[in-house]
Coordinates of C-alpha atoms in Angstrom, one line a residue:
X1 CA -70.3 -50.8 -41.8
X2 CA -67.2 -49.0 -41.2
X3 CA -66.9 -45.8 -38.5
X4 CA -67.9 -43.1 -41.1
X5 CA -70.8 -44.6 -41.8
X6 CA -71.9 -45.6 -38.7
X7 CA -71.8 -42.1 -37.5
X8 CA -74.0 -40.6 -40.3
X9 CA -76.4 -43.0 -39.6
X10 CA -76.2 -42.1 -35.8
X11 CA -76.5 -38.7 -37.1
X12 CA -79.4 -39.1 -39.4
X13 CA -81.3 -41.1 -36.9
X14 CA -81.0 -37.9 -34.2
X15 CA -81.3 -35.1 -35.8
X16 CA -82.6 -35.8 -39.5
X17 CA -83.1 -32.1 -39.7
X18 CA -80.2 -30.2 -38.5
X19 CA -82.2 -27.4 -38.1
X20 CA -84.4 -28.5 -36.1
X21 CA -81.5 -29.7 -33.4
X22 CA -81.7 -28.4 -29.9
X23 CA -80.7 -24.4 -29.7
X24 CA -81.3 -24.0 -33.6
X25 CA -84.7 -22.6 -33.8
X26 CA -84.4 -23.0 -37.7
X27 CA -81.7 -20.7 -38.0
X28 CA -79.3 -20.0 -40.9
X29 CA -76.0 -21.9 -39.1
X30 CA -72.7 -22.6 -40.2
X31 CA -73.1 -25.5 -38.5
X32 CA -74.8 -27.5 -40.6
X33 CA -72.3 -27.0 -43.1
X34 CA -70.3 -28.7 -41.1
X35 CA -71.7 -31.3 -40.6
X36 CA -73.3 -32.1 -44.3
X37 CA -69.7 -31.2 -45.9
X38 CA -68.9 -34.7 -44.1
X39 CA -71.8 -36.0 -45.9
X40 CA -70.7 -34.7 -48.9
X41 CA -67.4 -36.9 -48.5
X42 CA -69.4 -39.9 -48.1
X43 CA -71.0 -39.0 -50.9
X44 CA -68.5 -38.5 -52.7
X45 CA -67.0 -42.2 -51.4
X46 CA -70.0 -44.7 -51.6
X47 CA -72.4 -42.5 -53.8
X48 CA -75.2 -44.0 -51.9
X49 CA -77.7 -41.8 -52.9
X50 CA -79.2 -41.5 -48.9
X51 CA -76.4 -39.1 -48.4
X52 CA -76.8 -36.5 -50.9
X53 CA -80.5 -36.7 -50.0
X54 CA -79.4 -35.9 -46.3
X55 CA -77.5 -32.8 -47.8
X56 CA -80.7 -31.6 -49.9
X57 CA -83.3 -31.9 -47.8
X58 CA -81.5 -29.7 -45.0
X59 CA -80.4 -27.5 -47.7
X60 CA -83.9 -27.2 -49.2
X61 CA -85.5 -25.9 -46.3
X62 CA -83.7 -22.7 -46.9
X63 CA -82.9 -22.2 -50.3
X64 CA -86.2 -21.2 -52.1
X65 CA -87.2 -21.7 -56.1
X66 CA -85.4 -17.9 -56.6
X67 CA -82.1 -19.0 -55.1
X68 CA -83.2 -17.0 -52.2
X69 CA -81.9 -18.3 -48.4
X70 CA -84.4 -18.3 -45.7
X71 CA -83.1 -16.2 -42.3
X72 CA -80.0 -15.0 -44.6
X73 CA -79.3 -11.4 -44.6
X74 CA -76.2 -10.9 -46.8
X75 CA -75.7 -7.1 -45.4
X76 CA -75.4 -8.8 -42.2
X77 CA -71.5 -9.2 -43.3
X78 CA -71.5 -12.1 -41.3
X79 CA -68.3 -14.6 -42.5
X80 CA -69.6 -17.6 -40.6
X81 CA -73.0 -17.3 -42.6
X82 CA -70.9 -18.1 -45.7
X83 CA -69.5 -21.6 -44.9
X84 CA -73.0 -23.4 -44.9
X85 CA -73.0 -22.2 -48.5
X86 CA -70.2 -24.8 -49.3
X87 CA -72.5 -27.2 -50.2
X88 CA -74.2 -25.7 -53.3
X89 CA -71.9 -26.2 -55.5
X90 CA -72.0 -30.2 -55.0
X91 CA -75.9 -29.7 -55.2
X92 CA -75.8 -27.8 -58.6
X93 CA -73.6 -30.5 -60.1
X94 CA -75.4 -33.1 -58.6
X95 CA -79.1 -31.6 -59.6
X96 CA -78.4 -29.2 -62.1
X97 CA -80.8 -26.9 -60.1
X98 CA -79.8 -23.5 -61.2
X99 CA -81.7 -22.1 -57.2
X100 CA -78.6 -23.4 -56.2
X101 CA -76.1 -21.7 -58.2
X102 CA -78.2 -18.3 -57.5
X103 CA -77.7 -19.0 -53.7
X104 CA -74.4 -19.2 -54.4
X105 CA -73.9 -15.9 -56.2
X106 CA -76.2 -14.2 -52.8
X107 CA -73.0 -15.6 -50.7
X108 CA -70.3 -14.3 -53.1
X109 CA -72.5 -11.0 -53.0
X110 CA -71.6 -10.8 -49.7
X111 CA -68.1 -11.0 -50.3
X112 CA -68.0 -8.5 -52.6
X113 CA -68.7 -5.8 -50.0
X114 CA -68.0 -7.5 -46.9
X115 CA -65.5 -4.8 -44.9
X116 CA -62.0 -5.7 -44.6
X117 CA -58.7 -5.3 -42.8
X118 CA -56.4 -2.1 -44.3
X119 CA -54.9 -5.3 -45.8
X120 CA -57.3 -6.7 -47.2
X121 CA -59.0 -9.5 -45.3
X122 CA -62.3 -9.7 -44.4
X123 CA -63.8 -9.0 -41.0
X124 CA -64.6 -11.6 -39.1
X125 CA -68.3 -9.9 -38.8
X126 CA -69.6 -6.1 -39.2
X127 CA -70.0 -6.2 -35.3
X128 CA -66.4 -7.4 -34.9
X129 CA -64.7 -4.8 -36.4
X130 CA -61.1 -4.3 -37.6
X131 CA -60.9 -8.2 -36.5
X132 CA -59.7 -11.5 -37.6
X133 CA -60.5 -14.3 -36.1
X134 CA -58.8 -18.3 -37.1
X135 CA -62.7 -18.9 -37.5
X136 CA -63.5 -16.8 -40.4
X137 CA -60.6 -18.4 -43.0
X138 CA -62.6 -21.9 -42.5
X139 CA -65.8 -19.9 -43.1
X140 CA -65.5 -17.8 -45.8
X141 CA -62.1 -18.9 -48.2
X142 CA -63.0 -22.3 -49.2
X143 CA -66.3 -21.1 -50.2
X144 CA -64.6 -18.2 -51.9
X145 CA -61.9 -20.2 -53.6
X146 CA -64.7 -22.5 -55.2
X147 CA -67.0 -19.9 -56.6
X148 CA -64.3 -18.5 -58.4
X149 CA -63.2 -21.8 -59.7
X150 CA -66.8 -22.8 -60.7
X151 CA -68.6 -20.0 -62.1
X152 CA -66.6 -16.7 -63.0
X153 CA -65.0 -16.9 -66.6
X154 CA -61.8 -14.7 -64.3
X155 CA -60.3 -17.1 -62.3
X156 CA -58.3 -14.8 -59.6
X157 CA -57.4 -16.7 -57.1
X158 CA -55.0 -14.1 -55.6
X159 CA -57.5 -12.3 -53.2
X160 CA -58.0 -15.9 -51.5
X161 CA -54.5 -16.7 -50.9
X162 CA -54.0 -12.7 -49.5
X163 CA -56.7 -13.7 -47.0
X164 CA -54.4 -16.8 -45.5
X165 CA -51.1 -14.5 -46.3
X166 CA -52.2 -11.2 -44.1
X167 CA -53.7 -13.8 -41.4
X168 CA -50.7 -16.2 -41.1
X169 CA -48.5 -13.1 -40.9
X170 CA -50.3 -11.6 -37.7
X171 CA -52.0 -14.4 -35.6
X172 CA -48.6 -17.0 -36.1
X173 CA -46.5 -16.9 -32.8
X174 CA -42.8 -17.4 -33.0
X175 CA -42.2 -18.9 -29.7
X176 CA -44.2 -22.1 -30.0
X177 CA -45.2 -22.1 -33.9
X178 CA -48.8 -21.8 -32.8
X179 CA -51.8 -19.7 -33.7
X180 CA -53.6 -17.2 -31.7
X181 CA -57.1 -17.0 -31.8
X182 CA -57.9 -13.6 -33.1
X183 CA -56.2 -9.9 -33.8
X184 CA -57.7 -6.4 -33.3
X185 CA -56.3 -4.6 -35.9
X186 CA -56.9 -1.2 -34.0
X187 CA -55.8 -2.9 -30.6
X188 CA -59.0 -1.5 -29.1
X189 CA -60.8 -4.5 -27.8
X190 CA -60.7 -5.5 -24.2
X191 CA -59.6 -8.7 -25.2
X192 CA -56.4 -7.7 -27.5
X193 CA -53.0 -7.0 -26.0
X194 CA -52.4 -3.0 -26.1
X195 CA -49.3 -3.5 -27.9
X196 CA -49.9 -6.3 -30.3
X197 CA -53.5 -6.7 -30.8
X198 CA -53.5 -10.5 -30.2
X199 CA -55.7 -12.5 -28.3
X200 CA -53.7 -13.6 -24.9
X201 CA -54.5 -18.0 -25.6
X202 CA -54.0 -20.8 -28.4
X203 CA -57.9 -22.4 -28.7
X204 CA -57.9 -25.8 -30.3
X205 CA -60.9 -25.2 -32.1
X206 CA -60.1 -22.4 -33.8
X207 CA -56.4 -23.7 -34.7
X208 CA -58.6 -26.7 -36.3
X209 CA -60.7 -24.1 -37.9
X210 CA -57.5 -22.5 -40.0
X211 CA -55.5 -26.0 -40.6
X212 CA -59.2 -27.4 -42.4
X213 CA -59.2 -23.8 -44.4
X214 CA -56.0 -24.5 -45.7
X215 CA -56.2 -28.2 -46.1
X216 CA -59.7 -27.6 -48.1
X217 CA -58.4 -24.5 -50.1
X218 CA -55.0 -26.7 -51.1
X219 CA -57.6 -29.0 -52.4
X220 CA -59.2 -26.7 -54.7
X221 CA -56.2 -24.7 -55.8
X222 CA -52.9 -26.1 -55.7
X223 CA -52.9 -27.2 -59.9
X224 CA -54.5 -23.7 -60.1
X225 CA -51.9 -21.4 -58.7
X226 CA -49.0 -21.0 -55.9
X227 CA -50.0 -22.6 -53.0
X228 CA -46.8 -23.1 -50.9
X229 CA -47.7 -21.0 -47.9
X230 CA -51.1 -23.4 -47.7
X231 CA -48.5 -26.1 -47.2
X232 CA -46.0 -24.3 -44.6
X233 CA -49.3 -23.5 -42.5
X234 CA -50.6 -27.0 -42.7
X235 CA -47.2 -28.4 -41.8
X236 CA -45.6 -26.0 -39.3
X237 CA -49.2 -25.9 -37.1
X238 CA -49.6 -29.7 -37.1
X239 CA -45.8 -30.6 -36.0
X240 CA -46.6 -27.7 -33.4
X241 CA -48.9 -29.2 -32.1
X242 CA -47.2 -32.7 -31.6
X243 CA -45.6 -31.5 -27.9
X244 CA -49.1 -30.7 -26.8
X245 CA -51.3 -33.6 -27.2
X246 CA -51.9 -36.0 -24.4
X247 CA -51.0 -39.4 -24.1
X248 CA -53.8 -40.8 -25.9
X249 CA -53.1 -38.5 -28.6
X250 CA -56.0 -36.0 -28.4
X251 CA -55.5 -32.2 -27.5
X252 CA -56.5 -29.9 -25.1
X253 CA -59.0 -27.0 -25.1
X254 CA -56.9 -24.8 -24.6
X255 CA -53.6 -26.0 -26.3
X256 CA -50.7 -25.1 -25.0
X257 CA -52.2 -25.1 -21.2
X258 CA -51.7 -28.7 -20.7
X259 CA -51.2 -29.0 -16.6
X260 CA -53.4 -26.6 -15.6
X261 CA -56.5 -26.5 -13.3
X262 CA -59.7 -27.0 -15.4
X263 CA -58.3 -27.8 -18.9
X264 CA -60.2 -31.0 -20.9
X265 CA -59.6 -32.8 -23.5
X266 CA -61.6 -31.4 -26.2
X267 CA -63.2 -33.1 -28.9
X268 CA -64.2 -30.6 -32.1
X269 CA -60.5 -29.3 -32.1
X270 CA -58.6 -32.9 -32.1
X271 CA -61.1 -34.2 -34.7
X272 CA -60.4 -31.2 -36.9
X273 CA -56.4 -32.1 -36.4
X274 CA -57.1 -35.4 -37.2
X275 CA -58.9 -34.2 -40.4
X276 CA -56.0 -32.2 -41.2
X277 CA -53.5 -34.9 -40.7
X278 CA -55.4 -37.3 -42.8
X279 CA -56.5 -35.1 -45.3
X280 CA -52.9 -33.8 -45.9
X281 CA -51.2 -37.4 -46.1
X282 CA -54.0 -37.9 -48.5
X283 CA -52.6 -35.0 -51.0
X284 CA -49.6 -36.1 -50.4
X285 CA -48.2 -32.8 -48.5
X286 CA -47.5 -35.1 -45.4
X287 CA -45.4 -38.0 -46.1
X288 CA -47.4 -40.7 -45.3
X289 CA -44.6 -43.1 -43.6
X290 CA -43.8 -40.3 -41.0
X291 CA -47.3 -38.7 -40.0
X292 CA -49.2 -42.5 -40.1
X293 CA -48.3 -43.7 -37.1
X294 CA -49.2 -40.0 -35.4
X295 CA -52.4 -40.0 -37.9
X296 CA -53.5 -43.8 -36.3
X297 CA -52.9 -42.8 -32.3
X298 CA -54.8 -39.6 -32.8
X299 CA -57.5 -41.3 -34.9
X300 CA -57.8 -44.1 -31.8
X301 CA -57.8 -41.4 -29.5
X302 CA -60.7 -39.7 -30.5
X303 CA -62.2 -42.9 -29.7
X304 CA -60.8 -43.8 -26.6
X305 CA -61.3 -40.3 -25.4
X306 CA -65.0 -39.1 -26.7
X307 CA -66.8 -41.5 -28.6
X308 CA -69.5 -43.7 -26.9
X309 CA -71.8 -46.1 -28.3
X310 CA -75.9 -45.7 -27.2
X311 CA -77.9 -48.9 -26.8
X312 CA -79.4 -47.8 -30.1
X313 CA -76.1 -48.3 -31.5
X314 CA -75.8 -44.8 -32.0
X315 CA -72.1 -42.6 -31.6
X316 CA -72.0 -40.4 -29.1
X317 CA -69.2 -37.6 -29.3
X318 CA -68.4 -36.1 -25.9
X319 CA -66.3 -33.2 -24.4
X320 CA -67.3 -30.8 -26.9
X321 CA -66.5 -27.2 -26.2
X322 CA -70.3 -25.6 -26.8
X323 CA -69.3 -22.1 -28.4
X324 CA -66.3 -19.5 -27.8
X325 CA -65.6 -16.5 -29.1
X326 CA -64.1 -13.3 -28.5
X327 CA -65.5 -9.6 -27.3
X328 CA -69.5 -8.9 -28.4
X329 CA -72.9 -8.4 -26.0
X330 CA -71.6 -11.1 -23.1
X331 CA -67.7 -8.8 -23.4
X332 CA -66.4 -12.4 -23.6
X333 CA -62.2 -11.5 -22.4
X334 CA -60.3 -14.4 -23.9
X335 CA -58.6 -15.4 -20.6
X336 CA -58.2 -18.5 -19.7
X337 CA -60.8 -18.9 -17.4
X338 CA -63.7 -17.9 -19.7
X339 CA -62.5 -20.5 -22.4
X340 CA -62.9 -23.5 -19.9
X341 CA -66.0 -21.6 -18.7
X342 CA -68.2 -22.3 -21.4
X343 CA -70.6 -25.5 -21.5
X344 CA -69.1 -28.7 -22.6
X345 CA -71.7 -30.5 -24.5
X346 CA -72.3 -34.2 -26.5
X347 CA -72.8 -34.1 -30.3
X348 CA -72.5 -30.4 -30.5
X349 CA -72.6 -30.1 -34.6
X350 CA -69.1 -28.3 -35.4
X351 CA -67.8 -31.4 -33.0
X352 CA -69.3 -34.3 -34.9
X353 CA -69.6 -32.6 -38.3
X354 CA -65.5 -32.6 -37.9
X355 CA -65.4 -35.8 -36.4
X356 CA -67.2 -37.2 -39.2
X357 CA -65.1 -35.4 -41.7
X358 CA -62.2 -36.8 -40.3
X359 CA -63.4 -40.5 -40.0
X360 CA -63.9 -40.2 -43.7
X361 CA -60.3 -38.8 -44.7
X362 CA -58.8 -41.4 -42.3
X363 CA -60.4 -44.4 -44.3
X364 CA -59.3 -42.8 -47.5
X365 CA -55.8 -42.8 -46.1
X366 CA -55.7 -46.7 -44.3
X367 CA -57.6 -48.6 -47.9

């Protein structure tokens, strides 16, 4: 059984309904789709059936008969409640089950009249206004890019590439080629810098979460339409971040901050870089002689660095930034000290739904 495998079986064994995981409370997550999008590339892979049943029966519990999702409120104009979504499509090719393609259309509803940015993107939530966060691209524009490509007879893709366009344009940082975190565009929040709007630190998880948005909308789009800038942000982030990782080849929580009191070695952001890596040699936007040796130390670090094995023979992923986020009830400030504040947890599910994403791409790329 190779790694990829291993760990969905790990993963099946613990928590065979994500829902029902520790802090979920049968909540409508983006989470999950983290985690069961790595399903749906083993899937894909083997087609042992065992994984698309993992995807369906964690799906099923909220999707009803009238495509209706339990705990969803669309006029919530929540992005992150979008990216669970992702895995209807697979389900209505797989089944046929038209529920599925209705919950669909509930998510692209959402899009419709989700409020946006004077330029055009959306909100990362209606009660974050005026903001983007890196977040919100890997929640909401895969999603969006595949609707369009699967159901509507127009096919404009344009409105997906604007979001990456307007994003890349204000969070990218000249100095070290990075990505901050988030941008006020009214440069009201207590976290934004008066004079530019930006958050004030690079987080490795949400640098992972943009570089999988644009790896995964590539995927979908690049024999559709123009999808050069995808490629520049997948390929000026990743050598970016090369000065930053650590000898074994993982990164830091936060990422630039790589000798300072309290910093880790974080888990969910160097799997999603590994992803990324893989993913991109894969499509062949990385050449695969320069970035395989850098793909194979990150790829063993993750090991070295997180994973351990239970006497069940279960995989354990460790060092796992819990949640962070910007601004809202708890007037989160985005300093340094509150992002190496919050709990670092095992098997958080945005850490090993990553992790397992990336296992997969990586055995793509070394068969």
């Amino acid at each position: 059984m190779n790694w990829s495998e291993k760990l969905a079986e790990s993963i099946m064994a613990r928590t065979p309904y994500l829902y029902q995981d520790k802090g979920y409370d049968r909540k409508w997550s983006y989470d999950y789709g983290v985690v069961l999008k790595g399903f749906q590339l083993l899937w894909l892979k083997t087609k042992k059936k065992k994984y698309l049943d993992f995807i369906q029966t964690n799906i099923d519990y909220f999707v009803q008969d009238d495509g209706t999702i339990k705990g969803y409120d669309w006029e919530e104009f929540n992005i992150d409640h979008i990216n669970t979504g992702k895995l209807f499509f697979i389900l209505y090719k797989e089944t046929g089950d038209v529920k599925y393609r209705k919950a669909a259309e509930t998510c692209a509803k959402q899009l419709v009249s989700h409020p946006r940015t004077s330029e055009g993107v959306f909100w990362h939530k209606a009660i974050y206004p005026w903001q983007i966060w890196l977040d919100g691209l890997y929640m909401g524009a895969p999603f969006y890019a595949e609707f369009i490509q699967t159901f509507p007879s127009k096919k404009d893709y344009q409105d997906v590439l604007r979001q990456f366009e307007v994003s890349y344009q204000h969070l990218f940082d000249t100095k070290t080629n990075l990505l901050f975190h988030a941008w006020d565009e009214k440069m009201e929040q207590p976290w934004a810098d008066a004079e530019t709007g930006l958050s004030h630190h690079f987080w490795s998880r949400s640098i992972g979460w943009y570089l999988m948005a644009a790896v995964d909308t590539y995927e979908l789009l690049h024999e559709e339409v123009d999808s050069r800038l995808l490629v520049q942000i997948l390929t000026t982030t990743l050598e970016a971040l090369l000065p930053y990782q650590s000898e074994t080849g993982t990164w830091y929580q936060v990422t630039t901050e790589t000798t300072r009191k309290g910093n880790y070695l974080e888990a969910s952001g160097s799997s999603m870089f590994v992803y990324a890596m893989a993913k991109g040699i894969r499509l062949g936007i990385l050449e695969k002689e320069a970035w395989l040796p850098q793909l194979q130390k990150s790829h063993q670090g993750l090991f070295d660095e997180f994973v351990l094995e239970t006497k069940e023979g279960w995989l354990n992923l460790n060092k796992n930034c819990q949640v962070a986020g910007l601004g809202g009830a708890d007037q989160r400030d985005g300093s340094y000290a509150y992002y190496i504040s919050e709990p670092i947890v095992c098997n958080d599910q945005k850490g090993v739904g990553a992790f397992l994403q990336a296992l997969v791409e990586v055995e793509g790329v070394s068969e």
